[in-house]
Amino acid sequence: MDAPGKRHIIYKPIHSGNAKKVKVFPNPSATSRLKVAPGSRLINLNEKTDATTGKKSGKVKYLIDRLNYINFQDETILINFHHKKYDHKVTKHVLPMPCKDARLECTWTDISDLVPVFRNYRLEEVLIPDNNKVLMVKPEIISASRRRIIMKLPRQYQEVNKRRVKRYDCHGIDVRMVQNSVVYRGELLDFSTMAFHIRLISKISPTFKWINPDVKVNIILRSGKDTIYSGECLIFKQTGDKEYRDIVLEPLNFEIQRFKPREYRSARQQLVPSPDAVIRHPLTGKDVQLKIHDMSGSGFSVEEHEEDAVLLPGLVTPETTLKFASNFVLRCRGQVIYSIPEEDDQHGVKCGITILDMAINDHMNLLAILGQAEDGNSYLCDSVNMDLLWEFFFRNGIIYSDSYELVHEHKDQVKRTYENLYTQNPHIARHFIYQDKGMILGHLAMLRFYERSWILCLHSSQNTIPQLSQKLSLLNQAARYVYESYSFASAHLDYLVSYYDSNDKFAISVFGSIARNTQSPKGCSIDSLAYFRHRREEHKDCVLPEGYYLASTTHEDLAVLESFYEHKSGGLMMQAFDLVSGSSNIRKLSNEYLQLGFQRKRYLFSLKTKDQIKAVLMINSSDIGLNMADLTSCIKIFITDHRALPAPAIHASLARICKNLKKKSMPVFIYPSNYAGEIGLSYEQTFNLWVLDTQYTDQFAKQVKSLVRNAEEKNSPPKAPARQRPVSQSEAR
């Protein structure tokens, strides 16, 4: 039996005449990608080759240069020994020393069985790997010992056994092979995009007798603590003894479905100049630099040469760098999802890589580049001229005259807050600007104010003609951002929240249609809220009616609120506002705000009588002007039982809260909106609260894209009628 060593799957043409045909590998299955083309067959690297079949040859100088490269890379070559009496071979790996002439010195990597080899075997040939081919020489032995072997190289070498794809050596890759609930362990020796060569170790595995070569296996490859590949394979070949088992596996999946199918797909763009992807290959530990063909915010494609391909579907690439220029790079964690031959290139392979995770600010920069490529007037988190922004807010009534008094009292603080938001680009905020000829025409902001939810606020110019296109362009940018970002854990983007006037026709057409198309309140929900502004001076004498009291909200109170809301609506408001009992620590986000120089506080109180909960009050407090609509400094009242709940109890509770917070007034939202009227509370207007589970974000993106397309068709000039050719007299007759 051959000593354990590296095996290689290679291709050799079948020639007529005296060419020796040796069947070493089993016949591949009908669907196997390892099946060779007609006129070729699979052979073992250690098989004796026929020197009379017209193989390529070359001078020894190239061979010496290759040997020195192998020495520089600390790699090995192979020596085949043939038994002097019997048809048996032994293969040994050796390390070549620096070589400058025909004298080649090598050191052994394994000396355990050298004595019987020297005694009973003769040197047959030396095989030197050269990318996807093998160089063969038949040297003379000058001397040999237990430490080294010295040989004299011939004047020429022969190129033999050219493989279809290159194989790559691996080190330190842990293997787990699972078959019929039995787990075998070992290491990965080498791989190509068509096969894995693994070695199972008996000391850490069950008996090899249980391996069924006709049954599929699952293979898991790990580098340290990272799982970098898992997939289903066929056993193509196996050799070995009781201690080790060398197996060649053929992967079956050449395209994977990383995420659930979506109706909407983000547009891939070809940038000029095209960036590069620099991938630290997890199996070899070496960098691979490939030109990016096209890309979106969720992935990109690259092109490889088929013979040198290294990317196989399912492979996770933890260290991937997108290189736009020498000093501008973005880093991400990716996974190869497909590998298909190029239609216009017989030797090219196109590989798709999805982005699994990325630093949130790096991803923002990527989307900003792609957004500019699509619409030069749209800017994502770009540096903003604050004078232009304030002028836009006042010109378009975003800062209402009745609320300016509060802004005026703290205008220096408000300016500092917005300076930090729009110039420092903290990871809790995103802004989209529509700007043309130096003038801001549209503005959309997103703020992460809850643990897993972002608030969406849209403002546009009051000019009636371009207003629709501005809003749609901004919404399209936001939809792309959400669509491309929600799957990243670092984005904390599970829910998207928006408030809009219940009479706003544009918002109804966009957000209402998304909710209808989602067809599930657990995918997208709309709840009606009554709104009014509570002024402390108007209710300073209010006291809680007898028997009513405010207490800190308990987990049991939240459970009651959750059950009430589920019965009343069945939507997503409780999850979006972190009001689900047993939710994660809500102070974590408040601490992040403090680290960034902002304030965010939340208080929960329950209004009760006779230990029966009547309402839950959620008080949000933040920096003045953090949100111009005061959505981050407001009180939300969730009335769970409106029976025998007097309006003075609500006003007295609000007055006490405003006094403790030292607020003269605060906006108030009441849910359900109809309960406000039933208990005698007067309110100014109603708002709709729209919440989207971002797993359904394709509906958001699809609807906005449809509205953009309709607007473009409506505003495009009518086509001129086609010119008709003159009718001949014969045709007229």
XYZ file of C-alpha atoms in Angstrom:
733
model
C 0.000 0.000 0.000
C 1.234 3.490 -0.825
C 2.509 5.573 2.046
C 0.092 8.348 2.958
C 0.747 11.342 0.773
C -0.927 13.982 -1.301
C -3.225 12.762 -4.089
C -4.195 14.878 -7.055
C -7.055 14.581 -9.508
C -5.649 15.325 -12.925
C -6.508 14.903 -16.592
C -4.618 13.061 -19.286
C -5.682 12.656 -22.936
C -6.267 9.113 -24.161
C -4.116 8.413 -27.187
C -4.386 5.582 -29.614
C -1.515 3.193 -30.039
C 0.516 1.835 -27.149
C -0.661 4.327 -24.531
C -1.237 2.522 -21.273
C -4.825 2.840 -19.975
C -5.043 2.448 -16.229
C -8.395 2.753 -14.445
C -7.632 4.300 -11.068
C -10.778 6.270 -10.248
C -14.357 4.953 -10.285
C -16.668 6.168 -13.027
C -18.239 9.505 -11.984
C -22.004 9.861 -11.730
C -23.992 11.313 -14.618
C -24.282 14.676 -12.848
C -20.690 14.815 -11.630
C -18.676 17.898 -12.553
C -15.561 15.757 -12.209
C -16.652 13.756 -15.230
C -14.046 14.344 -17.947
C -14.761 15.243 -21.507
C -14.684 12.585 -24.248
C -11.103 11.807 -25.116
C -9.834 12.307 -21.572
C -9.649 10.224 -18.411
C -8.827 10.724 -14.768
C -5.486 9.360 -13.593
C -3.497 9.395 -10.368
C -0.661 11.876 -10.066
C 1.600 8.985 -9.046
C 0.702 6.868 -12.085
C 3.525 6.140 -14.466
C 3.232 8.335 -17.544
C 4.059 7.505 -21.122
C 6.934 9.551 -22.489
C 6.122 8.837 -26.141
C 2.827 10.668 -26.395
C 4.072 14.055 -27.511
C 4.120 15.872 -24.162
C 5.516 19.383 -23.899
C 9.098 19.691 -22.748
C 11.314 22.526 -21.612
C 14.807 23.436 -20.582
C 16.096 22.870 -17.079
C 16.500 26.616 -16.390
C 12.731 27.065 -16.052
C 12.664 24.013 -13.801
C 15.346 25.486 -11.531
C 13.429 28.780 -11.245
C 10.314 26.827 -10.290
C 12.180 24.821 -7.656
C 13.534 28.021 -6.085
C 10.009 29.468 -5.975
C 8.767 26.325 -4.207
C 11.609 26.644 -1.708
C 10.759 30.320 -1.138
C 7.124 29.379 -0.425
C 8.146 26.492 1.892
C 6.257 24.012 -0.288
C 7.119 20.438 -1.286
C 7.731 18.338 -4.381
C 7.158 14.591 -4.789
C 9.531 11.700 -5.466
C 8.091 8.424 -6.771
C 9.942 5.210 -5.905
C 9.148 1.917 -7.722
C 9.676 -1.514 -6.149
C 12.593 -3.416 -7.697
C 10.591 -6.649 -8.090
C 6.912 -5.852 -7.771
C 4.517 -3.376 -9.311
C 4.300 -1.164 -6.251
C 5.139 2.485 -5.703
C 5.865 4.748 -2.748
C 5.558 8.534 -2.882
C 7.606 10.788 -0.592
C 7.271 14.542 -0.024
C 10.551 16.450 0.091
C 11.560 20.070 0.618
C 13.843 21.393 -2.181
C 16.864 23.445 -1.181
C 18.069 26.505 -3.194
C 19.109 25.334 -6.629
C 21.362 27.099 -9.164
C 22.554 24.309 -11.488
C 21.734 20.693 -12.259
C 22.447 19.621 -8.661
C 19.205 19.340 -6.635
C 19.345 18.803 -2.871
C 16.163 17.978 -0.917
C 15.357 17.196 2.720
C 12.826 14.568 3.775
C 9.565 15.559 5.460
C 9.007 12.001 6.789
C 11.829 9.583 7.630
C 9.768 6.811 9.257
C 10.150 4.253 6.431
C 13.273 5.414 4.575
C 15.365 2.269 5.251
C 13.020 -0.174 3.441
C 12.580 2.376 0.651
C 16.333 2.654 0.077
C 16.733 -1.130 0.242
C 13.833 -2.304 -1.946
C 12.879 0.628 -4.217
C 14.523 2.595 -6.980
C 13.914 6.238 -7.822
C 11.417 6.462 -10.671
C 10.671 10.194 -11.160
C 10.414 13.598 -9.500
C 7.188 15.581 -9.861
C 7.215 19.380 -9.443
C 3.826 21.161 -9.233
C 3.530 24.196 -11.504
C 0.137 25.859 -11.073
C -2.385 23.551 -12.748
C 0.192 21.264 -14.358
C 3.038 18.984 -13.244
C 6.661 19.015 -14.408
C 8.340 15.598 -14.475
C 12.058 14.731 -14.510
C 13.959 11.454 -14.084
C 17.164 12.417 -12.253
C 20.148 10.383 -11.106
C 20.828 9.889 -7.399
C 24.187 11.314 -6.293
C 23.751 10.448 -2.614
C 21.005 9.717 -0.105
C 20.853 9.608 3.687
C 18.265 9.791 6.463
C 18.569 13.564 6.325
C 18.711 14.490 2.647
C 18.823 13.251 -0.915
C 21.012 14.800 -3.638
C 20.155 14.297 -7.330
C 21.446 15.350 -10.710
C 18.777 16.907 -12.943
C 18.595 16.065 -16.664
C 18.835 18.764 -19.310
C 15.094 18.846 -19.976
C 11.802 18.277 -18.154
C 8.440 17.087 -19.400
C 5.075 18.734 -18.745
C 2.564 16.062 -17.833
C -0.871 15.616 -16.337
C -2.354 19.050 -16.858
C -5.392 19.519 -14.637
C -8.598 21.272 -15.625
C -8.500 23.401 -12.475
C -5.691 24.202 -10.108
C -5.505 22.570 -6.676
C -4.382 24.518 -3.627
C -2.623 23.208 -0.522
C -4.250 23.944 2.840
C -2.984 24.038 6.411
C -4.845 24.270 9.702
C -8.351 23.689 8.307
C -10.405 21.407 10.560
C -12.795 18.989 8.821
C -15.973 17.359 10.070
C -17.604 14.845 7.741
C -21.141 13.748 8.707
C -22.836 10.674 7.267
C -25.941 9.033 8.743
C -25.551 11.003 12.014
C -21.931 9.817 12.440
C -19.279 12.555 12.673
C -15.737 11.938 11.391
C -12.936 14.419 12.046
C -9.753 15.240 10.214
C -8.036 17.943 8.157
C -8.234 19.463 4.691
C -5.128 18.674 2.612
C -5.965 20.538 -0.585
C -8.937 21.701 -2.628
C -10.096 22.982 -5.980
C -13.406 24.511 -7.009
C -14.493 20.993 -8.010
C -13.224 18.767 -5.196
C -11.950 18.567 -1.610
C -9.110 16.277 -0.571
C -9.523 15.492 3.127
C -7.753 13.176 5.572
C -9.779 11.600 8.376
C -7.955 10.586 11.565
C -9.014 7.404 13.383
C -7.989 8.673 16.841
C -10.716 11.344 16.781
C -13.231 9.546 14.544
C -15.456 6.451 14.685
C -14.485 3.360 12.716
C -13.978 3.898 9.007
C -15.942 0.705 8.323
C -19.159 2.708 8.741
C -18.381 4.954 5.759
C -20.711 4.120 2.873
C -19.144 5.359 -0.400
C -22.532 5.352 -2.157
C -24.266 7.691 0.307
C -23.963 11.484 0.348
C -22.060 13.187 3.159
C -22.095 16.664 4.671
C -18.780 18.377 5.153
C -18.024 21.253 7.550
C -14.767 23.210 7.279
C -13.606 25.351 10.188
C -10.714 27.756 10.593
C -10.271 28.434 14.289
C -13.745 29.247 15.628
C -15.104 30.268 12.213
C -17.211 27.912 10.101
C -16.109 28.828 6.583
C -17.869 26.147 4.525
C -20.589 23.534 4.855
C -22.247 21.555 2.119
C -23.362 18.251 0.692
C -20.807 16.099 -1.155
C -20.334 12.775 -2.909
C -17.448 10.463 -2.058
C -15.418 10.281 -5.250
C -12.412 8.245 -4.071
C -10.945 6.986 -0.810
C -7.668 5.321 0.172
C -5.792 4.698 3.402
C -5.417 2.316 6.317
C -6.784 1.951 9.858
C -5.111 5.132 11.138
C -5.894 7.519 8.283
C -8.429 7.683 5.464
C -7.796 9.991 2.493
C -11.036 10.927 0.706
C -11.749 13.010 -2.383
C -15.152 14.700 -2.103
C -17.161 16.331 -4.876
C -19.415 19.215 -3.732
C -22.974 19.057 -5.037
C -24.153 22.632 -4.523
C -22.836 25.129 -7.022
C -25.393 27.796 -6.134
C -26.855 28.547 -2.703
C -29.948 30.477 -1.551
C -28.531 32.656 1.244
C -31.699 34.676 1.878
C -35.360 33.970 1.264
C -36.562 34.797 -2.294
C -37.603 38.417 -2.817
C -39.913 40.053 -5.301
C -37.682 43.107 -5.573
C -33.996 43.008 -6.404
C -31.705 45.976 -6.056
C -30.134 47.197 -9.253
C -26.513 46.187 -9.791
C -24.312 48.921 -11.143
C -21.072 48.911 -13.075
C -18.875 51.656 -11.666
C -16.198 53.477 -13.634
C -13.436 52.985 -12.705
C -14.317 49.541 -11.428
C -13.172 48.779 -7.856
C -11.299 45.615 -6.848
C -12.192 42.931 -4.317
C -9.247 41.786 -2.201
C -10.220 38.516 -0.505
C -8.137 36.797 2.158
C -8.956 33.225 1.146
C -10.003 31.347 4.309
C -8.641 27.975 3.095
C -5.213 29.100 1.905
C -4.685 32.243 3.988
C -3.496 34.112 0.864
C -4.921 37.273 -0.707
C -6.787 37.085 -4.010
C -7.377 40.350 -5.901
C -10.157 40.329 -8.507
C -11.844 43.055 -10.526
C -15.474 43.731 -9.519
C -17.807 43.373 -12.493
C -20.942 44.871 -10.948
C -22.207 45.569 -7.449
C -25.082 46.664 -5.244
C -25.308 47.424 -1.559
C -25.902 43.752 -0.759
C -23.290 42.073 -2.927
C -21.047 42.086 -5.968
C -19.724 39.809 -8.690
C -16.144 39.101 -9.741
C -14.570 37.224 -12.624
C -11.990 34.429 -12.358
C -10.023 32.386 -14.845
C -11.421 28.847 -14.791
C -8.050 27.107 -14.370
C -7.014 29.315 -11.427
C -10.438 29.627 -9.744
C -10.475 29.695 -5.922
C -14.057 30.712 -5.072
C -16.629 27.973 -4.581
C -20.321 28.473 -3.683
C -20.985 28.375 0.053
C -17.495 29.566 1.025
C -17.532 32.293 3.694
C -14.888 34.994 3.271
C -14.505 36.718 6.668
C -11.846 39.171 5.430
C -13.004 40.864 2.228
C -11.902 44.358 1.214
C -13.527 46.531 -1.457
C -10.753 48.693 -2.853
C -11.893 51.859 -4.656
C -8.570 53.682 -4.518
C -5.249 53.333 -2.777
C -6.467 54.932 0.450
C -10.225 54.341 0.207
C -11.227 50.820 1.165
C -14.337 49.237 2.708
C -14.209 45.960 4.635
C -16.904 43.319 4.942
C -17.683 39.666 5.616
C -18.927 37.870 2.516
C -20.081 34.527 1.180
C -19.851 33.085 -2.328
C -23.373 32.262 -3.542
C -22.810 31.137 -7.139
C -20.129 30.302 -9.677
C -21.162 30.078 -13.330
C -19.209 29.995 -16.624
C -19.091 33.248 -18.564
C -21.231 33.158 -21.709
C -18.797 35.191 -23.804
C -15.615 33.706 -22.325
C -14.980 29.965 -22.542
C -12.300 30.141 -19.843
C -13.969 32.674 -17.514
C -16.069 32.081 -14.404
C -18.386 34.663 -12.841
C -18.789 34.449 -9.064
C -21.427 36.210 -6.999
C -20.582 37.253 -3.426
C -23.178 38.461 -0.941
C -22.231 40.775 1.918
C -23.074 39.088 5.219
C -22.019 41.931 7.495
C -20.237 45.230 7.313
C -19.433 48.113 9.631
C -22.497 50.326 9.454
C -20.550 53.448 8.421
C -18.626 51.518 5.746
C -21.903 50.278 4.333
C -23.282 53.821 4.382
C -20.285 54.975 2.301
C -20.866 52.165 -0.193
C -24.545 53.081 -0.596
C -23.616 56.755 -0.943
C -21.369 55.898 -3.905
C -24.059 53.742 -5.536
C -26.730 56.373 -4.900
C -24.666 59.040 -6.627
C -24.130 56.729 -9.577
C -27.920 56.361 -9.927
C -28.983 59.960 -9.224
C -26.404 62.727 -9.047
C -28.769 64.985 -7.075
C -29.264 62.520 -4.200
C -26.797 62.469 -1.321
C -26.596 59.987 1.547
C -25.004 61.317 4.756
C -22.930 63.765 2.755
C -21.433 66.838 4.404
C -24.239 69.414 4.594
C -24.040 73.180 4.446
C -25.915 73.931 7.678
C -26.961 77.429 6.559
C -28.652 75.910 3.511
C -30.327 73.271 5.658
C -31.756 75.783 8.149
C -32.953 77.964 5.300
C -34.690 74.900 3.815
C -36.394 74.069 7.145
C -37.767 77.605 7.596
C -38.668 78.141 3.934
C -40.797 74.998 3.813
C -42.548 75.270 7.150
C -40.777 72.301 8.742
C -40.211 74.454 11.815
C -43.771 75.555 12.600
C -44.370 79.089 13.834
C -46.190 77.876 16.952
C -43.211 75.665 17.902
C -40.473 78.169 17.050
C -40.792 79.785 20.468
C -39.364 76.603 22.029
C -36.611 76.441 19.385
C -35.805 80.123 19.907
C -35.239 79.635 23.638
C -32.666 76.895 22.976
C -31.470 77.756 19.475
C -27.756 77.458 20.319
C -28.308 73.960 21.705
C -30.421 72.998 18.680
C -27.682 74.226 16.325
C -25.068 72.138 18.148
C -27.298 69.059 18.024
C -27.800 69.353 14.274
C -24.124 70.135 13.728
C -23.274 66.815 15.374
C -25.962 64.916 13.483
C -25.136 66.243 10.024
C -21.355 66.588 10.140
C -20.171 63.827 12.467
C -22.457 61.141 10.939
C -23.076 59.176 14.146
C -24.209 55.593 13.604
C -27.612 56.341 15.201
C -28.668 58.722 12.393
C -28.882 58.816 8.607
C -29.871 61.690 6.344
C -30.707 61.866 2.650
C -30.491 65.201 0.806
C -31.923 66.072 -2.617
C -29.925 69.034 -3.906
C -29.841 70.744 -7.291
C -27.714 73.710 -8.356
C -26.595 74.350 -4.803
C -30.131 74.447 -3.351
C -31.610 71.822 -0.996
C -34.970 70.698 -2.382
C -35.648 67.630 -0.259
C -34.636 66.104 3.050
C -35.244 62.720 4.629
C -33.881 61.633 8.003
C -33.693 58.294 9.775
C -33.019 58.026 13.486
C -32.463 54.902 15.550
C -34.458 55.832 18.637
C -35.494 52.356 19.756
C -33.351 49.256 20.216
C -34.293 47.688 16.882
C -36.359 50.435 15.207
C -35.582 53.496 13.105
C -37.912 56.512 12.700
C -38.354 57.834 9.147
C -39.103 61.569 8.594
C -39.611 63.000 5.096
C -39.592 66.717 4.173
C -39.593 68.253 0.718
C -39.828 71.622 -0.946
C -43.261 73.237 -1.132
C -42.762 73.941 -4.834
C -45.639 71.983 -6.296
C -44.054 71.014 -9.621
C -40.917 69.099 -8.543
C -42.244 68.056 -5.138
C -43.379 64.558 -6.146
C -40.112 63.652 -7.874
C -38.119 64.951 -4.881
C -40.109 62.885 -2.404
C -39.907 59.768 -4.547
C -36.181 60.155 -5.109
C -35.577 60.478 -1.370
C -37.878 57.561 -0.559
C -36.135 55.490 -3.214
C -32.781 56.190 -1.552
C -34.201 55.306 1.873
C -35.828 52.136 0.513
C -32.501 51.071 -0.971
C -30.711 51.785 2.302
C -33.216 49.714 4.309
C -33.308 46.927 1.728
C -29.533 46.640 1.591
C -28.887 47.086 5.343
C -31.570 45.317 7.345
C -29.860 41.903 7.271
C -26.709 43.276 8.937
C -26.676 42.698 12.679
C -24.736 45.946 13.143
C -27.604 47.974 11.617
C -30.152 47.063 14.355
C -32.793 47.570 11.670
C -35.636 45.154 12.431
C -38.434 47.722 12.145
C -39.006 50.947 10.217
C -41.418 53.480 11.759
C -43.096 56.522 10.194
C -45.737 58.982 11.424
C -47.899 60.801 8.881
C -51.036 62.921 8.866
C -54.085 60.738 8.249
C -55.118 63.205 5.471
C -51.755 63.167 3.645
C -52.618 61.718 0.216
C -49.010 61.070 -0.790
C -48.225 59.165 2.414
C -51.463 57.190 2.109
C -50.605 56.189 -1.468
C -47.113 55.012 -0.459
C -47.403 53.611 3.062
C -51.006 52.460 2.752
C -50.316 50.475 -0.410
C -47.283 48.821 1.207
C -49.430 47.665 4.121
C -52.111 46.348 1.748
C -49.603 44.486 -0.424
C -47.911 42.916 2.610
C -51.324 41.442 3.549
C -50.303 40.812 7.152
C -50.257 43.154 10.184
C -47.191 41.217 11.363
C -45.410 42.323 8.198
C -46.681 45.898 8.044
C -49.239 47.584 10.305
C -50.954 50.980 10.513
C -52.455 52.291 13.764
C -54.330 55.550 14.306
C -53.127 57.925 17.079
C -54.868 61.012 18.428
C -52.560 63.988 18.855
C -52.615 67.118 20.995
C -50.062 69.301 22.799
C -50.352 69.340 26.581
C -49.514 72.699 28.158
C -48.739 72.578 31.847
C -50.090 76.052 32.595
C -53.548 75.089 31.373
C -53.758 72.090 33.742
C -51.552 73.119 36.668
C -54.423 72.702 39.144
C -55.394 69.213 37.966
C -55.140 66.435 40.529
C -55.644 62.731 40.125
C -59.219 61.670 40.950
C -59.663 59.704 44.134
C -58.536 56.108 43.808
C -56.242 56.774 40.820
C -52.457 56.674 41.058
C -49.313 56.456 38.901
C -46.856 53.619 39.432
C -43.793 52.302 37.643
C -44.779 49.875 34.907
C -44.081 46.220 35.695
C -43.569 43.225 33.407
C -47.121 42.148 34.282
C -48.422 45.555 33.128
C -46.574 45.180 29.822
C -48.053 41.706 29.408
C -51.549 43.201 29.846
C -50.741 45.956 27.330
C -49.363 43.438 24.861
C -52.490 41.253 25.119
C -54.752 44.299 24.700
C -52.880 45.526 21.616
C -52.798 42.063 20.065
C -56.579 41.859 20.422
C -57.183 45.429 19.227
C -54.718 45.603 16.331
C -52.402 42.609 16.007
C -49.743 44.898 14.512
C -46.125 45.736 15.256
C -46.262 48.840 17.477
C -45.370 47.046 20.716
C -42.326 45.329 19.192
C -41.162 48.535 17.487
C -41.401 50.576 20.711
C -39.695 47.922 22.901
C -42.877 47.443 24.923
C -42.890 43.649 24.830
C -42.555 42.059 28.240
C -39.158 40.438 28.737
C -37.496 42.561 26.031
C -33.746 43.255 26.140
C -32.175 45.956 28.270
C -33.405 49.276 26.870
C -30.648 51.224 28.648
C -28.042 49.960 26.179
C -29.156 52.365 23.458
C -29.352 55.267 25.937
C -25.715 54.620 26.849
C -24.760 54.698 23.163
C -26.442 58.098 22.867
C -24.431 59.393 25.838
C -21.173 58.195 24.288
C -22.036 60.134 21.113
C -22.892 63.308 23.047
C -26.691 63.019 22.865
C -29.458 62.388 25.367
C -32.098 59.664 25.247
C -34.268 58.686 28.181
C -37.406 56.627 28.522
C -39.817 56.271 31.432
C -42.790 53.949 31.788
C -45.688 54.565 34.170
C -49.003 52.819 34.647
C -52.201 54.669 35.536
C -54.188 52.429 37.870
C -57.196 52.313 40.126
C -57.851 49.555 42.640
C -54.755 47.783 41.255
C -56.439 47.612 37.850
C -54.386 49.030 34.996
C -56.175 51.688 32.941
C -53.352 53.051 30.784
C -49.588 52.847 30.195
C -47.687 56.092 29.641
C -44.369 56.015 27.739
C -42.342 59.213 28.143
C -39.495 59.822 25.705
C -37.021 62.602 26.449
C -34.117 63.676 24.251
C -32.118 66.701 23.108
C -34.232 69.649 22.010
C -34.498 69.594 18.245
C -33.202 66.031 17.829
C -36.378 65.589 15.803
C -38.223 68.669 14.523
C -41.600 66.966 14.912
C -40.838 66.219 18.588
C -41.260 62.496 18.000
C -38.300 61.890 20.306
C -39.597 64.140 23.109
C -43.211 63.190 23.555
C -45.653 61.164 25.632
C -47.542 58.163 24.285
C -50.580 56.977 26.203
C -51.872 53.468 25.596
C -55.359 53.207 27.094
C -56.091 49.578 27.917
C -59.447 50.176 29.639
C -61.387 53.362 28.872
C -64.392 52.464 30.976
C -64.740 54.791 33.963
C -61.478 56.547 32.980
C -62.053 60.297 33.381
C -60.175 62.840 31.262
C -58.913 64.690 34.411
C -56.939 61.575 35.336
C -55.045 61.849 32.051
C -54.484 65.625 32.366
C -53.303 65.309 35.977
C -50.871 62.545 35.010
C -49.490 64.669 32.166
C -49.136 67.717 34.400
C -47.159 65.736 36.977
C -44.855 64.321 34.280
C -44.186 67.722 32.691
C -43.444 69.216 36.103
C -40.920 66.490 36.919
C -39.249 66.904 33.534
C -39.367 70.715 33.828
C -41.231 70.962 30.531
C -43.738 73.716 29.791
C -45.447 71.587 27.173
C -45.137 68.225 25.443
C -46.798 66.581 22.440
C -49.083 63.686 23.337
C -50.205 60.697 21.242
C -53.082 58.489 22.397
C -53.823 54.955 21.288
C -56.475 53.898 20.365
C -57.463 57.245 18.841
C -61.207 56.666 19.277
C -60.758 56.224 23.052
C -59.637 59.873 23.319
C -63.059 61.100 22.268
C -64.901 58.509 24.330
C -63.290 59.672 27.596
C -63.741 63.363 26.758
C -60.210 64.282 25.664
C -60.091 66.926 22.951
C -57.358 66.453 20.358
C -56.062 68.476 17.416
C -55.648 65.826 14.685
C -54.953 62.159 14.061
C -51.735 60.595 12.851
C -51.145 57.165 11.370
C -48.287 55.146 12.812
C -46.822 52.935 10.085
C -44.503 50.098 11.142
C -42.727 47.755 8.729
C -40.982 44.520 9.632
C -37.892 44.895 7.452
C -38.077 41.246 6.411
C -40.856 42.562 4.148
C -38.802 45.507 2.959
C -38.987 44.323 -0.651
C -42.626 45.538 -0.640
C -41.402 48.982 0.425
C -38.729 49.097 -2.270
C -41.037 47.637 -4.912
C -43.819 50.178 -4.246
C -41.481 53.180 -4.296
C -39.802 51.930 -7.473
C -43.218 51.565 -9.113
C -44.184 55.136 -8.166
C -40.857 56.445 -9.484
C -41.419 54.658 -12.785
C -44.975 55.997 -13.090
C -43.805 59.553 -12.341
C -41.066 59.308 -14.970
C -43.529 58.066 -17.578
C -45.985 60.838 -16.688
C -43.349 63.589 -16.938
C -41.639 62.254 -20.067
C -42.454 64.138 -23.294
C -44.934 62.390 -25.608
C -43.426 60.354 -28.393
C -43.650 61.834 -31.859
C -45.909 59.854 -34.193
C -44.043 57.522 -36.502
C -43.545 58.837 -40.018
C -45.516 56.887 -42.568
C -43.948 56.104 -45.901
C -45.790 57.328 -49.016
C -48.279 54.886 -50.466
C -47.554 53.888 -54.075
C -50.232 54.037 -56.749
C -50.268 50.239 -57.051
C -50.847 49.881 -53.285
C -53.576 52.530 -53.434
C -55.335 50.586 -56.168
